[in-house]
Coordinates of C-alpha atoms in Angstrom, one line a residue:
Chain A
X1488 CA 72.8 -34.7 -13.7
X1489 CA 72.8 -31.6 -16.0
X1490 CA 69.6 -30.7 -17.7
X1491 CA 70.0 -31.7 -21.8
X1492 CA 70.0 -28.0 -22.6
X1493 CA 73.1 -27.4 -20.6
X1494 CA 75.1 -30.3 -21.3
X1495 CA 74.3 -29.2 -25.4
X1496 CA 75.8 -25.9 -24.6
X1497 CA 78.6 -26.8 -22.8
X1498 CA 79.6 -29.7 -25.5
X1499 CA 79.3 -27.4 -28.0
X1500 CA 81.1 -24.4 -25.9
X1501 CA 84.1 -27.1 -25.2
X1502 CA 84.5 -27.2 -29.3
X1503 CA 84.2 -23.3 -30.3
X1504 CA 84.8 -22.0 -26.8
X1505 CA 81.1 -19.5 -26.7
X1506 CA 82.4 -17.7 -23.6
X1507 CA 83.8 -14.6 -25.8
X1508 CA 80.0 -14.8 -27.2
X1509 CA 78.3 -15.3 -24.2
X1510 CA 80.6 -12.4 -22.5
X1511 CA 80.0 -9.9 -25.2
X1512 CA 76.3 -10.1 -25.4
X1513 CA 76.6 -9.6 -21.6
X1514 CA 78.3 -6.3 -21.7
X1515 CA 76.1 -5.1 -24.8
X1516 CA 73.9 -2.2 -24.2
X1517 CA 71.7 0.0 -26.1
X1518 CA 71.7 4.1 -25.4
X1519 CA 68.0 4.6 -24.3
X1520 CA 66.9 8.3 -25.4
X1521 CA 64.3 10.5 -27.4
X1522 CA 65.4 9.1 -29.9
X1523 CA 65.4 5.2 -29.4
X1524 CA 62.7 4.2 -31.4
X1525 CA 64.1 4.7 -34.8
X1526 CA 66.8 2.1 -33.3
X1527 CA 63.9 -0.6 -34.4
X1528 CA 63.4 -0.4 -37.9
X1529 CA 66.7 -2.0 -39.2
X1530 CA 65.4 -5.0 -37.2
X1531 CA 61.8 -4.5 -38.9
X1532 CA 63.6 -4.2 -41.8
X1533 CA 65.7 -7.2 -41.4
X1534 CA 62.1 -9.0 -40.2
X1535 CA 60.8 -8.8 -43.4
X1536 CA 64.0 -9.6 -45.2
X1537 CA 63.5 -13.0 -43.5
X1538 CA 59.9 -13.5 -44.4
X1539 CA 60.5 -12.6 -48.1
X1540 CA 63.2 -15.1 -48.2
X1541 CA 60.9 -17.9 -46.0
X1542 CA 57.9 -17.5 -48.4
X1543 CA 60.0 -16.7 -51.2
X1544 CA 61.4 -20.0 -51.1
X1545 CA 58.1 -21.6 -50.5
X1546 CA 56.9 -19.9 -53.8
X1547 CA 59.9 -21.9 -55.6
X1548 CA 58.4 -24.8 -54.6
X1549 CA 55.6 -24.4 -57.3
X1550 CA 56.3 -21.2 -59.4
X1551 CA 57.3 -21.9 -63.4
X1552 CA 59.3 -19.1 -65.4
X1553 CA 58.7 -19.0 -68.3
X1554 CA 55.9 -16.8 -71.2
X1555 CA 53.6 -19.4 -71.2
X1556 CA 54.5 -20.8 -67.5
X1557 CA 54.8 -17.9 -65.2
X1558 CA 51.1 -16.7 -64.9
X1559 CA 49.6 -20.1 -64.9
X1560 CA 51.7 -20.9 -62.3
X1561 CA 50.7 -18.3 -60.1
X1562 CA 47.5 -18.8 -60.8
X1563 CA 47.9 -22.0 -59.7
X1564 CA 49.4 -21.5 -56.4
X1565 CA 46.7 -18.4 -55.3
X1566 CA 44.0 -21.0 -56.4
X1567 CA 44.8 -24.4 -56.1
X1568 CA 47.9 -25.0 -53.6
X1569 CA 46.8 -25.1 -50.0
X1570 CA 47.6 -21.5 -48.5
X1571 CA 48.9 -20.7 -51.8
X1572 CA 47.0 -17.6 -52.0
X1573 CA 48.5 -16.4 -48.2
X1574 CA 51.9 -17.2 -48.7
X1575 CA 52.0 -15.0 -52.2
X1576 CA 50.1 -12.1 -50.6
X1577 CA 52.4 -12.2 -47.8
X1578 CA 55.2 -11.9 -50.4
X1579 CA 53.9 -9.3 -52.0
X1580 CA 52.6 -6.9 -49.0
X1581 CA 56.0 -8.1 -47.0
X1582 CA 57.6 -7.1 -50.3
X1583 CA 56.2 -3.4 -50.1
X1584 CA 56.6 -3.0 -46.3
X1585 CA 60.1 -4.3 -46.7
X1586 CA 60.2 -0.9 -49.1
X1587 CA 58.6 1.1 -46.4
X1588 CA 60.9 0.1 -43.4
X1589 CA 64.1 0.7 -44.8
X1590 CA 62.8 4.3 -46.3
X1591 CA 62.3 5.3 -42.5
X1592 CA 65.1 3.3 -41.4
X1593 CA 67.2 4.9 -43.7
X1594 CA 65.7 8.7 -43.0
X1595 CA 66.2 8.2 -39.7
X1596 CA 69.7 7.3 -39.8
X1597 CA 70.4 10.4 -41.8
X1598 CA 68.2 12.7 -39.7
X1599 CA 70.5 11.5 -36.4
X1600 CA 73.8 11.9 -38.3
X1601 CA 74.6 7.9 -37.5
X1602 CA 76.2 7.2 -41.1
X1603 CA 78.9 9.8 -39.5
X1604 CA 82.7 8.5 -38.5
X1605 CA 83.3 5.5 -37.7
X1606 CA 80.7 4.2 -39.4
X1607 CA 80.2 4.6 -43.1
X1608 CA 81.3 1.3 -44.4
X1609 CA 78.1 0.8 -43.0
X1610 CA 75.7 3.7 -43.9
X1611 CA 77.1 2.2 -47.5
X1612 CA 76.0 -1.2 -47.0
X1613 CA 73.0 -0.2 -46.3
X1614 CA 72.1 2.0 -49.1
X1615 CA 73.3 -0.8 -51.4
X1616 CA 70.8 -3.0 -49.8
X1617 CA 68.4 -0.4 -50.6
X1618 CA 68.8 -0.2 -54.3
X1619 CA 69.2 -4.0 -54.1
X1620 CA 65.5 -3.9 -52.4
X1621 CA 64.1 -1.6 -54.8
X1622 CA 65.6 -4.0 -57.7
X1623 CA 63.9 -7.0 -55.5
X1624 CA 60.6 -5.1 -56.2
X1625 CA 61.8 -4.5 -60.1
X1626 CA 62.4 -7.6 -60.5
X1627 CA 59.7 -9.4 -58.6
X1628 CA 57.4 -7.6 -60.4
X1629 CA 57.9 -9.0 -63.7
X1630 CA 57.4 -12.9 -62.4
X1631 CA 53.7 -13.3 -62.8
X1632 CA 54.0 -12.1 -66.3
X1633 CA 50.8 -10.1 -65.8
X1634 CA 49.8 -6.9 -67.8
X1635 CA 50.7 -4.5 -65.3
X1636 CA 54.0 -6.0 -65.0
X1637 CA 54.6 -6.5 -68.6
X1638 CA 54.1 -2.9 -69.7
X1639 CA 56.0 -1.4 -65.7
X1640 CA 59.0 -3.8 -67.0
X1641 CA 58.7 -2.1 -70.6
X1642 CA 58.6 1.0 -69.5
X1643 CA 61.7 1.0 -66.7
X1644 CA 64.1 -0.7 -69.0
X1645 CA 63.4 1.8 -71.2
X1646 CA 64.4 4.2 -68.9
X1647 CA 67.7 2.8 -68.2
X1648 CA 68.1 2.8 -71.8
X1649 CA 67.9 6.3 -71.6
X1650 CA 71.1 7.0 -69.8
X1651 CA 73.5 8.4 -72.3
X1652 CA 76.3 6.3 -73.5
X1653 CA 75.6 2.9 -71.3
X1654 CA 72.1 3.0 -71.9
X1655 CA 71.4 0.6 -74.7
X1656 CA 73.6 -2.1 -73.8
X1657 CA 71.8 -2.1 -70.1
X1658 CA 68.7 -1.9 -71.7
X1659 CA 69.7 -5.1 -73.6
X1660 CA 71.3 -6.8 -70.7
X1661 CA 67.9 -6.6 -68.6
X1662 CA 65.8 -7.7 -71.5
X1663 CA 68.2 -10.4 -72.6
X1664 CA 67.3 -8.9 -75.9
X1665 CA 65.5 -6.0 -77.9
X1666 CA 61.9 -6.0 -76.4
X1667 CA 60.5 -7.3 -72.8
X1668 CA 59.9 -11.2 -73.4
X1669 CA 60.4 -14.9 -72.0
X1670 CA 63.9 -14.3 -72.3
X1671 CA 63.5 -10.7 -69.9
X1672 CA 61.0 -12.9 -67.9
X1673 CA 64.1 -15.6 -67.4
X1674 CA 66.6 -12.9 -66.7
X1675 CA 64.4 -11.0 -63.8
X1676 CA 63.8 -14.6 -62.3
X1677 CA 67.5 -15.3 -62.1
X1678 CA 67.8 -11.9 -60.6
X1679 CA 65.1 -12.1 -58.1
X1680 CA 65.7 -15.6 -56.6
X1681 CA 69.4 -16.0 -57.6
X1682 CA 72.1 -12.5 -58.2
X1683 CA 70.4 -10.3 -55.6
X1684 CA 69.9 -12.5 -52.6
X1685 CA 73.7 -13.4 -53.2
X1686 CA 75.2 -9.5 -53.5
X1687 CA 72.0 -8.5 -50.7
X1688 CA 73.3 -11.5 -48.4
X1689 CA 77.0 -10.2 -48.4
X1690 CA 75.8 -6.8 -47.8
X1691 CA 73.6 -7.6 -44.9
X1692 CA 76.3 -9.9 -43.2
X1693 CA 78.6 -6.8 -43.3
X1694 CA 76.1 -4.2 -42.1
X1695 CA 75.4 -6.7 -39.4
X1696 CA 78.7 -7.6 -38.3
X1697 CA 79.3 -3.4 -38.0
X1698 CA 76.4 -2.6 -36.0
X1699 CA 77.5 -5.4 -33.4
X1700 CA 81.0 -4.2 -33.2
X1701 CA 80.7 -0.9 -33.4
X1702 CA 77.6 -0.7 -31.2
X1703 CA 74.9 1.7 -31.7
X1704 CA 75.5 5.4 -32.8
X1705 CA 74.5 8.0 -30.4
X1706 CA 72.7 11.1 -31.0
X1707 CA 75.3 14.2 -30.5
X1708 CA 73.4 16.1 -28.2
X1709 CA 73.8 13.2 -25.6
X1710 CA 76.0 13.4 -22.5
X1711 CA 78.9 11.1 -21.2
X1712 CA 75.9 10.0 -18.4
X1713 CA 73.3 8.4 -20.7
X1714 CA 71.1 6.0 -20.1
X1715 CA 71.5 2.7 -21.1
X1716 CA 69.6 -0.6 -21.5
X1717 CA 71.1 -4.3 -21.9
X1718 CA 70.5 -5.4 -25.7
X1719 CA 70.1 -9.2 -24.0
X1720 CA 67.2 -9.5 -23.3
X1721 CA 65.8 -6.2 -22.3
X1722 CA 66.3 -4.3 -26.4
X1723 CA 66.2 -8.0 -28.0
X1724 CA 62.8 -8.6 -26.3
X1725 CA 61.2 -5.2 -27.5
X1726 CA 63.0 -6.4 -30.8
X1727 CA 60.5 -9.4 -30.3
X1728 CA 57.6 -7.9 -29.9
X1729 CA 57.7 -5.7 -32.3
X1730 CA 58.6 -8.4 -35.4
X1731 CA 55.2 -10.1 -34.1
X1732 CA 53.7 -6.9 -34.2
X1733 CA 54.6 -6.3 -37.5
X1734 CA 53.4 -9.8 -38.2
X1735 CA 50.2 -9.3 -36.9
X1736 CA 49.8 -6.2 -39.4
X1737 CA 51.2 -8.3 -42.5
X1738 CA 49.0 -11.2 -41.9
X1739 CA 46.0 -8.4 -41.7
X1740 CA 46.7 -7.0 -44.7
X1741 CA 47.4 -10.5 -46.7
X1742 CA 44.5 -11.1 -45.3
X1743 CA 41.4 -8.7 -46.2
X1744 CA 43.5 -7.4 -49.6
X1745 CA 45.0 -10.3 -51.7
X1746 CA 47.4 -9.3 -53.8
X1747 CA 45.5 -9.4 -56.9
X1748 CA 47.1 -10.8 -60.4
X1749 CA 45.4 -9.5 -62.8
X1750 CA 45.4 -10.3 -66.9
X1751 CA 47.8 -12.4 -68.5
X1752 CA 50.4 -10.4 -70.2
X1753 CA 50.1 -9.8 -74.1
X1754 CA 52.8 -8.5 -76.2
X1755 CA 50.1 -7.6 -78.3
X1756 CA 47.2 -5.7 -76.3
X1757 CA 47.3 -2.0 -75.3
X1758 CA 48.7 -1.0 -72.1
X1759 CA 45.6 -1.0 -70.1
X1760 CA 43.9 2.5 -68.6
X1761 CA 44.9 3.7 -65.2
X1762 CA 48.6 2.0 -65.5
X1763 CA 51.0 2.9 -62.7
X1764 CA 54.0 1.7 -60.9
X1765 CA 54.5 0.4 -58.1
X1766 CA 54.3 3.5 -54.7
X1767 CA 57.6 3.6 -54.5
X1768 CA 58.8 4.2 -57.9
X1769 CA 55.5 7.2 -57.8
X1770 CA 57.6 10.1 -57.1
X1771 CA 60.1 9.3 -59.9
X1772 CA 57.4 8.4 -62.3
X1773 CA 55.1 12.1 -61.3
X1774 CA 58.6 13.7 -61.2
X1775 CA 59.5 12.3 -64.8
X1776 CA 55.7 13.7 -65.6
X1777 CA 56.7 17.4 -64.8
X1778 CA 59.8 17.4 -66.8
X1779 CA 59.4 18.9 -70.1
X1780 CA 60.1 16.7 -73.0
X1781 CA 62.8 19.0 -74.2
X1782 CA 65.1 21.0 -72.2
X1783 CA 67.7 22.6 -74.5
X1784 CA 67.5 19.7 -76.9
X1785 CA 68.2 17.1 -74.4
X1786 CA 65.6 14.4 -73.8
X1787 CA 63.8 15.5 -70.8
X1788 CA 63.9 11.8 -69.3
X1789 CA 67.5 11.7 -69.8
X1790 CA 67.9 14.8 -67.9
X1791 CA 65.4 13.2 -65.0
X1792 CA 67.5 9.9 -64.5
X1793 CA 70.8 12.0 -64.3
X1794 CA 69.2 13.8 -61.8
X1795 CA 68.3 11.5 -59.8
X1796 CA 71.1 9.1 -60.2
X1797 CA 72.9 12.4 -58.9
X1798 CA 71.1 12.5 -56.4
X1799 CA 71.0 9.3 -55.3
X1800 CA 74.9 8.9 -55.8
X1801 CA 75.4 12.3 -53.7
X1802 CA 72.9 10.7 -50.7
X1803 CA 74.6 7.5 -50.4
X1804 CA 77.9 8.8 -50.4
X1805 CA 76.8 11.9 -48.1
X1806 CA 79.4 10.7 -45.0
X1807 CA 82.1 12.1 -46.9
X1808 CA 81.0 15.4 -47.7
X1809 CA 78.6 16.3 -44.5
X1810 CA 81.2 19.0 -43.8
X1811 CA 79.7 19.3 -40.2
X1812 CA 81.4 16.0 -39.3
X1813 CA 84.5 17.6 -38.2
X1814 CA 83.0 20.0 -36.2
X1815 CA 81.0 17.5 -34.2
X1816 CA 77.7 20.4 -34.7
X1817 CA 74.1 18.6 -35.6
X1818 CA 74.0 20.8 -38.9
X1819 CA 71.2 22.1 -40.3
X1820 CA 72.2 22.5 -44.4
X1821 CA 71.9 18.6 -44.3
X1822 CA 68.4 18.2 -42.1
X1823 CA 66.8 20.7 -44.6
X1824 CA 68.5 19.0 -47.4
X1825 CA 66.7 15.5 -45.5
X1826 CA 63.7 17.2 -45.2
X1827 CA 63.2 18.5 -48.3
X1828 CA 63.7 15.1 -49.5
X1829 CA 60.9 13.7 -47.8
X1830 CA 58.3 16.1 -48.5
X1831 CA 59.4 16.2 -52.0
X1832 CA 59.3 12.1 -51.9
X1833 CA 55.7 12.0 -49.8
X1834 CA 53.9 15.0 -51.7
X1835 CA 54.9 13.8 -55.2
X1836 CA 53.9 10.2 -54.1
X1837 CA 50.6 10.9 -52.9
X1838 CA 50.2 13.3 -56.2
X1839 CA 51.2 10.5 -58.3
X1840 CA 48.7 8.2 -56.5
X1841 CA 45.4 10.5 -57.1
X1842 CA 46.4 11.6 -60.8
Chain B
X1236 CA 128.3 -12.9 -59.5
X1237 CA 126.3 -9.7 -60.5
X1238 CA 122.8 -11.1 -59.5
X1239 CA 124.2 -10.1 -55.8
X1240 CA 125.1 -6.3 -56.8
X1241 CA 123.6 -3.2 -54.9
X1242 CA 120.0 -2.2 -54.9
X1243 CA 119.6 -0.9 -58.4
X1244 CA 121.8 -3.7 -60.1
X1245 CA 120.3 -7.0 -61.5
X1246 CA 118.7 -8.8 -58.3
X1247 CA 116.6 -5.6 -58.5
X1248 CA 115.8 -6.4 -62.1
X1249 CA 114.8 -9.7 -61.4
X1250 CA 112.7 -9.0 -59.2
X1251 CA 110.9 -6.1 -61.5
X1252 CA 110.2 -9.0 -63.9
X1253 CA 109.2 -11.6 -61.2
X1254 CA 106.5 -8.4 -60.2
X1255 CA 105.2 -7.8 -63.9
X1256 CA 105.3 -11.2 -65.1
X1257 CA 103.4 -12.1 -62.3
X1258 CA 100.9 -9.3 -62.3
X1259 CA 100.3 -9.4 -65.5
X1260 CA 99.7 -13.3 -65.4
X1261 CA 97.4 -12.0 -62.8
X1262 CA 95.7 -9.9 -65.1
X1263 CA 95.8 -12.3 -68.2
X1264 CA 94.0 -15.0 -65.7
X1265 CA 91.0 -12.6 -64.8
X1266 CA 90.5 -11.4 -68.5
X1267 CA 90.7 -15.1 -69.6
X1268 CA 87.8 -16.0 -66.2
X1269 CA 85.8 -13.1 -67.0
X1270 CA 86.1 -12.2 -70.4
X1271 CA 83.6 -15.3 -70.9
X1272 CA 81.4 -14.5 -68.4
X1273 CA 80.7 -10.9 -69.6
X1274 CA 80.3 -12.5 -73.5
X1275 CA 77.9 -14.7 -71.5
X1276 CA 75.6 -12.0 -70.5
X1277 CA 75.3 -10.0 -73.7
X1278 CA 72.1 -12.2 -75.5
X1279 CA 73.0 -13.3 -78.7
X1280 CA 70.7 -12.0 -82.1
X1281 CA 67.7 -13.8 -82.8
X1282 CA 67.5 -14.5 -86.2
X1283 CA 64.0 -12.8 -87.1
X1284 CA 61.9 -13.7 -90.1
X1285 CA 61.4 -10.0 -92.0
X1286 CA 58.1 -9.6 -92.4
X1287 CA 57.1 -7.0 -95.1
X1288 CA 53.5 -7.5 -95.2
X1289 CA 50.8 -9.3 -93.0
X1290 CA 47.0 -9.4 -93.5
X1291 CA 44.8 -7.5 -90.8
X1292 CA 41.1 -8.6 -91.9
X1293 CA 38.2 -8.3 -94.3
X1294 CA 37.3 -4.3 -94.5
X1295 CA 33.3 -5.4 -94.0
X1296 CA 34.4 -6.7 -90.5
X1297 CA 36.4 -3.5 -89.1
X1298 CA 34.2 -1.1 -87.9
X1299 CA 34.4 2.7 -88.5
X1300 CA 36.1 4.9 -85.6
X1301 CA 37.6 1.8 -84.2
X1302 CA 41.5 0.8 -83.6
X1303 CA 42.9 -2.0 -83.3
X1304 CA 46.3 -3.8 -82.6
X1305 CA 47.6 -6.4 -85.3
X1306 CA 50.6 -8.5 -85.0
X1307 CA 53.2 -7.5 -87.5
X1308 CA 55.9 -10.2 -87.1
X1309 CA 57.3 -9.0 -83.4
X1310 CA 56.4 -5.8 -83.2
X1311 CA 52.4 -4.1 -83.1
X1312 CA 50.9 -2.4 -85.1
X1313 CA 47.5 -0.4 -84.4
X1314 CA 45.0 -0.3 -87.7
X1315 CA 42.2 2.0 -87.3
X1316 CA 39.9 2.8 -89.5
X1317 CA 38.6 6.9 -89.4
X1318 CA 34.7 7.7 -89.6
X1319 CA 35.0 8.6 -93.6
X1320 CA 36.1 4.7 -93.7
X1321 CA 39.9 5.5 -94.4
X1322 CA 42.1 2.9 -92.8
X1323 CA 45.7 4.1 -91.7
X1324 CA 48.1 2.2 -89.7
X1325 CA 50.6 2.6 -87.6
X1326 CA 53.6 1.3 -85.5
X1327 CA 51.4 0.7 -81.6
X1328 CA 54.5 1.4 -80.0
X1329 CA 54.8 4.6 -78.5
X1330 CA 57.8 6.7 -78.7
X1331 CA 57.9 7.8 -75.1
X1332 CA 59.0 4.6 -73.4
X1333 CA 58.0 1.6 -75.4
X1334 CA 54.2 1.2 -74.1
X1335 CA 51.7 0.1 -76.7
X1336 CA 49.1 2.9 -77.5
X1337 CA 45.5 2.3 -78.1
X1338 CA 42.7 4.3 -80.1
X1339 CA 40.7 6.4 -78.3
X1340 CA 37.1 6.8 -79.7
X1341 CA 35.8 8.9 -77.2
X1342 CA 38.8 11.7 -77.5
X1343 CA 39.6 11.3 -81.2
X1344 CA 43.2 10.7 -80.2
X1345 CA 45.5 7.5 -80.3
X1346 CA 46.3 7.3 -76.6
X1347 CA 49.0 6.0 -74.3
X1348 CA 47.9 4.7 -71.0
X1349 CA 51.0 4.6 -69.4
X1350 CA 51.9 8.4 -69.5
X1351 CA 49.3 10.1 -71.1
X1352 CA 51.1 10.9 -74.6
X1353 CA 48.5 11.7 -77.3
X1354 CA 49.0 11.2 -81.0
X1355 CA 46.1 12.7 -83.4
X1356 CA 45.1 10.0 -86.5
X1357 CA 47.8 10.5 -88.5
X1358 CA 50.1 9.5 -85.9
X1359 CA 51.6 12.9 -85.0
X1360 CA 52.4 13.6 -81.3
X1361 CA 50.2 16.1 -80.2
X1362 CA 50.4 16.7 -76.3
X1363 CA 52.4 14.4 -73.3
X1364 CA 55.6 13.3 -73.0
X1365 CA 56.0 11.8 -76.5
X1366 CA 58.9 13.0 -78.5
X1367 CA 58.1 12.4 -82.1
X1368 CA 55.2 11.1 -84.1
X1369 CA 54.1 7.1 -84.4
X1370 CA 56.4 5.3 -87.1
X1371 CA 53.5 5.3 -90.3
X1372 CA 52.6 1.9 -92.1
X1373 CA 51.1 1.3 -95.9
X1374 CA 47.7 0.0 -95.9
X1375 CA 46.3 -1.3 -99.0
X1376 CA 42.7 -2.6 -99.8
X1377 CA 42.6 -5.5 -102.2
X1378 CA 39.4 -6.8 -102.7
X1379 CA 37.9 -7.0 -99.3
X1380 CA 41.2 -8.0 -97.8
X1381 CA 42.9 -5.4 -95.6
X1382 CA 47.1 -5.2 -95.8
X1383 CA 49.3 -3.7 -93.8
X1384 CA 52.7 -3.0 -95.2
X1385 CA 56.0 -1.2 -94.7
X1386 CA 56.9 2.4 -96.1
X1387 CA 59.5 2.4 -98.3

């Protein structure tokens, strides 16, 4: 007699045939180099996705939208629900680490040339899922309706309604009206548990589905003879270990520092002393600081979002215009270009923190 | 008949309007799916009560050199009152990016936390990011009863 394990498989293998499956994580193997380690953090990245949308879900369970709903409710959960306060501070800090793992995930993908030929579609995917994570933090933001929030939410719509042309009706669109109110507190909800989980989902399942078919990109310098590990289970394991790693940390942090929530949000109190976003929207908001208010009689935040939707439309699209593609070379215009970026990013953030 | 003549006759024709009729029914179909949809998103107007005048306080209860933030129908407004006594008010909203400014008695200034924009009391912008002065409101004294009112 067959253990029940086997017989499962092989009744369900007799229905969708699993062979192929089976057969393909067989022959799957991962280059192993100087470089391997930056392999991990799409996985850590993915990690945290999961958690956000495991306790994310939980939080459902009790949260309220709503002006006079949103804070109570969270109140309620960090101080009445059983493990309330744990499963929001995980939200939150998994929230922000989610932030910080695709930033090096996506650095290090550009610093090894992987968005290169053949695989753009998903260098694409990915930074979509990056602005979809930073609108995840945008949006997230907002839901306990707390004074921080209120004023961070009232000052980046008004940004967007900056951009020349299309700004005003954005603005409107993400308020659901004139100012930041329930109806902008309703609208970010929707966002947050509803429109961006669908587009990030579709995304993800694309990214995915390249990175198993196309396998994983290997650094130029590499020979035909490199050394390789099996992704099952050898990489998968090490995949393992590190997600429970990286849960150890989260559940540290969650922890020792609860995510505080602050004062309920009033439409008609100052914006309190010491306001500041969120760490990584820092080096946009210091950046925004150094810009003159006029530069030849254009507003000088109009002329800061242009830049950087620039330069953020120039990075995610950078597979068709690295020149050095066709000649196969590393290139160095685009790694000083990369580096640049992240001490520009880093100093301006930690600036931004201490001011 | 014709409708079987060579490739630029009539069974080419027919098929040109099989392709735009089509097409264009196509096209007609996603206007009419999401021309709702889009209408859907845009909020509709609230219909706001205009408010023209609202009542901030008795004068024996504000304090000199103090500010504060009174509700004029939607929108704030900050009231301070100067050490001579004078009261002046004006629109709390700054004109950097929407954050509501307070009065700061240790700097003389009305102040915006969330960038540092500084206005002096008569609501000009006087250093930071802001790019023109507060929006100025009437106040009148009647009695002991503090107004705050709308420039005409």
């Amino acid at each position: 007699m067959k253990p029940v394990w086997k017989r499962l498989y092989d009744w369900v293998d007799e229905r969708v045939e699993l062979g192929g499956l089976v057969e393909f994580l067989g022959k799957k193997y991962v280059p192993v180099h100087r470089h391997s380690i930056w392999y991990y953090f799409g996985g850590v990245s993915l990690f945290l996705f999961i958690i956000q949308v495991t306790t994310g879900i939980l939080l459902l369970l009790y949260y309220k939208s709503g002006e006079e709903l949103a804070f109570e409710s969270v109140q309620f959960i960090t101080s009445k629900v059983q493990f309330g306060w744990l499963i929001r501070s995980v939200h939150s800090w998994a929230a922000n680490l989610f932030i910080l793992a695709a930033f090096i995930h996506m650095f290090s993908v550009y610093f090894t040339r992987a968005y290169r030929k053949p695989r753009e579609i998903t260098w694409i995917t990915g930074m979509l899922m990056f602005f979809l994570g930073l609108f995840f933090g945008f949006s997230g933001y907002l839901l306990p309706w707390n004074e921080l929030a209120f004023f961070a939410t009232k000052v980046g719509t008004d940004i967007a309604g900056a951009i020349p042309i299309i700004g005003k009706p954005v603005m409107i669109f993400l308020r659901g009206g004139e100012d930041v109110t329930g109806a902008t507190l309703s609208r970010m909800f929707g966002f947050h548990i509803a429109i961006l989980p669908g587009i990030f989902s579709v995304c993800l399942g694309i990214h995915l589905l390249l990175v198993q078919r196309q396998g994983m990109s290997e650094p130029e310098e590499s020979g035909k003879d490199m050394k390789t590990m099996p992704f099952f289970p050898n990489f998968l394991l090490r995949d393992l270990l590190l997600w429970l790693l990286v849960m150890n940390v989260l559940a540290i942090l969650a922890v020792i520092f609860p995510w505080e929530l602050g004062h309920k949000a009033d439409a008609f109190a100052s914006a309190p002393a010491g306001i500041k976003p969120e760490w990584y929207f820092l080096f946009m908001f210091q950046m925004l600081k150094y810009i003159p208010a006029k530069i030849l009689s254009i507003d000088g935040e109009v002329l800061g979002i242009l830049v950087f939707s620039a330069a953020g439309l120039l990075w995610t699209l950078v597979p068709f215009w690295d020149r050095e593609t066709k000649r196969g070379t590393r290139g160095r215009f685009l790694t000083y270009v990369g580096i640049a970026a992240v001490v520009c990013i880093i100093s301006l953030t930690i600036v931004g923190w201490l001011s | 008949m014709t409708s079987e003549v060579g490739p630029t006759g009539p069974k080419e024709n027919r098929r040109d309007f099989l392709k735009y009729f089509l097409g264009g029914g196509v096209v007609a179909w996603l206007g009419a799916v999401l021309y709702p949809i889009l209408a859907f998103l845009i909020p509709p107007k609230q219909g706001e009560v205009e408010v023209t005048s609202v009542k901030a306080g008795k004068l024996g209860e504000i304090e000199k050199e103090s500010g504060t933030i009174v509700r004029f129908g939607n929108k704030p407004v900050i009231l301070i009152r100067n050490s001579s006594g004078e009261c002046v008010a004006f629109s709390a909203t700054c004109t950097h990016l929407d954050c509501t400014v307070q009065y700061r008695k240790d700097l003389g200034v009305i102040w915006c936390a969330c960038h540092n924009g500084r206005y002096d009391l008569k609501g000009q912008n006087i250093s930071g990011p802001p790019p023109r002065p507060l929006d100025e409101y009437r106040v009148i004294i009647q009695g002991e009863d503090v107004l705050i009112s709308k420039k005409v």
